[in-house]
Tab-separated table of C-alpha atoms in Angstrom:
chain	number	residue	atom	x	y	z
A	262	MET	CA	0.000	0.000	0.000
A	263	THR	CA	1.136	3.481	-0.779
A	264	CYS	CA	-0.163	5.888	1.836
A	265	GLU	CA	0.047	9.553	2.682
A	266	TRP	CA	0.280	10.994	6.182
A	267	LEU	CA	-0.786	14.601	6.697
A	268	GLY	CA	-0.488	14.539	10.479
A	269	SER	CA	2.372	15.323	12.811
A	270	VAL	CA	5.879	14.017	12.154
A	271	SER	CA	8.476	13.726	14.888
A	272	GLN	CA	11.890	15.280	14.786
A	273	PRO	CA	14.460	12.807	13.415
A	274	LEU	CA	15.148	10.148	16.062
A	275	ARG	CA	18.025	7.746	16.660
A	276	TYR	CA	17.409	4.095	15.762
A	277	ASP	CA	17.849	2.949	19.364
A	278	VAL	CA	14.963	5.081	20.709
A	279	HIS	CA	12.051	2.723	21.471
A	280	ASN	CA	9.704	4.618	23.762
A	281	HIS	CA	7.779	6.747	21.246
A	282	HIS	CA	4.243	5.361	20.805
A	283	THR	CA	1.977	8.414	20.755
A	284	PRO	CA	-0.896	7.829	18.294
A	285	ASP	CA	-1.238	10.193	15.326
A	286	VAL	CA	2.474	11.014	15.186
A	287	LEU	CA	4.672	9.534	12.454
A	288	PHE	CA	7.996	8.779	14.112
A	289	ASP	CA	11.035	9.328	11.901
A	290	PHE	CA	13.799	6.895	12.870
A	291	ASN	CA	15.707	7.715	9.710
A	292	GLY	CA	17.219	10.785	11.220
A	293	SER	CA	17.100	12.630	7.894
A	294	GLY	CA	13.695	14.281	8.114
A	295	LYS	CA	13.082	13.111	4.544
A	296	HIS	CA	10.268	10.673	3.804
A	297	PHE	CA	10.417	8.383	0.804
A	298	ARG	CA	7.766	6.426	-1.101
A	299	ASN	CA	8.782	2.894	-0.136
A	300	ASN	CA	8.383	0.229	2.521
A	301	ASP	CA	10.726	1.880	4.949
A	302	PRO	CA	10.660	0.435	8.474
A	303	ARG	CA	12.403	3.557	9.734
A	304	TYR	CA	9.056	5.325	9.882
A	305	PHE	CA	6.591	4.197	12.539
A	306	LEU	CA	2.918	5.139	12.947
A	307	PRO	CA	1.717	3.691	16.283
A	308	TYR	CA	-1.475	1.771	17.031
A	309	GLY	CA	-4.436	4.058	17.552
A	310	SER	CA	-3.411	6.446	14.783
A	311	LYS	CA	-6.235	7.648	12.542
A	312	GLY	CA	-6.356	9.366	9.182
A	313	LEU	CA	-3.755	7.462	7.149
A	314	ILE	CA	-4.708	8.122	3.511
A	315	VAL	CA	-4.540	5.105	1.179
A	316	LYS	CA	-3.309	6.220	-2.246
A	317	LYS	CA	-2.644	2.946	-4.081
A	318	ILE	CA	-2.354	-0.814	-3.609
A	319	GLU	CA	0.540	-2.409	-5.448
A	320	LEU	CA	1.873	-5.929	-5.856
A	321	GLU	CA	5.533	-6.817	-5.586
A	322	ASP	CA	7.121	-7.941	-8.867
A	323	ASN	CA	7.414	-11.493	-7.537
A	324	TYR	CA	3.981	-11.670	-5.869
A	325	ASP	CA	2.498	-15.111	-5.176
A	326	ARG	CA	-0.211	-15.528	-7.823
A	327	GLU	CA	-1.749	-18.484	-6.021
A	328	SER	CA	-2.173	-16.521	-2.782
A	329	LEU	CA	-3.685	-13.571	-4.639
A	330	VAL	CA	-6.232	-15.809	-6.362
A	331	GLN	CA	-7.057	-17.624	-3.101
A	332	TRP	CA	-7.641	-14.319	-1.311
A	333	TRP	CA	-9.735	-12.917	-4.156
A	334	VAL	CA	-12.060	-15.932	-4.536
A	335	THR	CA	-12.618	-15.946	-0.759
A	336	PHE	CA	-13.306	-12.204	-0.801
A	337	GLU	CA	-15.677	-12.371	-3.771
A	338	GLY	CA	-17.463	-15.562	-2.749
A	339	ASN	CA	-20.379	-16.570	-5.001
A	340	ILE	CA	-19.308	-19.167	-7.580
A	341	TYR	CA	-15.612	-18.214	-7.626
A	342	PRO	CA	-14.468	-20.564	-4.814
A	343	TYR	CA	-16.037	-23.478	-6.699
A	344	LEU	CA	-14.299	-22.470	-9.926
A	345	TYR	CA	-11.039	-22.268	-8.006
A	346	LYS	CA	-11.460	-25.760	-6.552
A	347	THR	CA	-11.810	-27.280	-10.022
A	348	GLY	CA	-8.313	-26.070	-10.913
A	349	LEU	CA	-9.401	-25.315	-14.481
A	350	PHE	CA	-9.917	-21.566	-14.251
A	351	GLN	CA	-6.722	-20.294	-12.614
A	352	ASN	CA	-5.761	-17.859	-15.397
A	353	TYR	CA	-9.308	-16.505	-15.600
A	354	LEU	CA	-9.450	-16.021	-11.825
A	355	LEU	CA	-6.034	-14.349	-11.788
A	356	ARG	CA	-7.212	-11.885	-14.459
A	357	ARG	CA	-10.339	-11.163	-12.402
A	358	ALA	CA	-8.258	-10.595	-9.257
A	359	LEU	CA	-5.875	-8.241	-11.081
A	360	ASN	CA	-8.828	-6.405	-12.604
A	361	HIS	CA	-10.324	-6.033	-9.110
A	362	LEU	CA	-7.035	-4.502	-7.936
A	363	HIS	CA	-7.049	-2.105	-10.914
A	364	GLU	CA	-10.657	-1.062	-10.171
A	365	THR	CA	-9.793	-0.534	-6.507
A	366	ASN	CA	-6.904	1.738	-7.478
A	367	GLU	CA	-9.211	3.705	-9.799
A	368	LYS	CA	-11.570	4.253	-6.854
A	369	LEU	CA	-8.661	5.319	-4.644
A	370	ARG	CA	-7.707	7.938	-7.253
A	371	SER	CA	-11.202	9.401	-7.296
A	372	ARG	CA	-12.019	9.478	-3.573
A	373	LEU	CA	-10.319	9.936	-0.260
A	374	VAL	CA	-9.960	6.727	1.766
A	375	LYS	CA	-8.621	7.000	5.306
A	376	ILE	CA	-7.742	4.091	7.553
A	377	SER	CA	-6.743	3.644	11.183
A	378	VAL	CA	-3.866	1.636	12.601
A	379	LEU	CA	-5.380	-0.931	14.968
A	380	ARG	CA	-3.857	-3.722	16.991
A	381	GLY	CA	-4.770	-7.166	15.622
A	382	MET	CA	-6.780	-9.646	17.632
């Protein structure tokens, strides 16, 4: 996911600082004050933070096609899980899943979607 954060950002912090967990503050452990568009673990948005804007959902170049199709047929339901179980429609289902991702990204371009960072159960 590519996201945008419009909230507060901490001053650059050292990597060994571990006690910053205030919600709605993006903590910059890079120390540069510069934020890059990538999966950078040096930036931390704590649980309880709200208002993270989702801009785009992307797949890695080497994404697991099987996992994507399994997720999509479960998400869509209807007849798709049965088609998946037959093993005959894998390419068709992959195209549908990729099309779903494309449509989702089109929606993200046309409307503001904000999410919260919650602790899993």
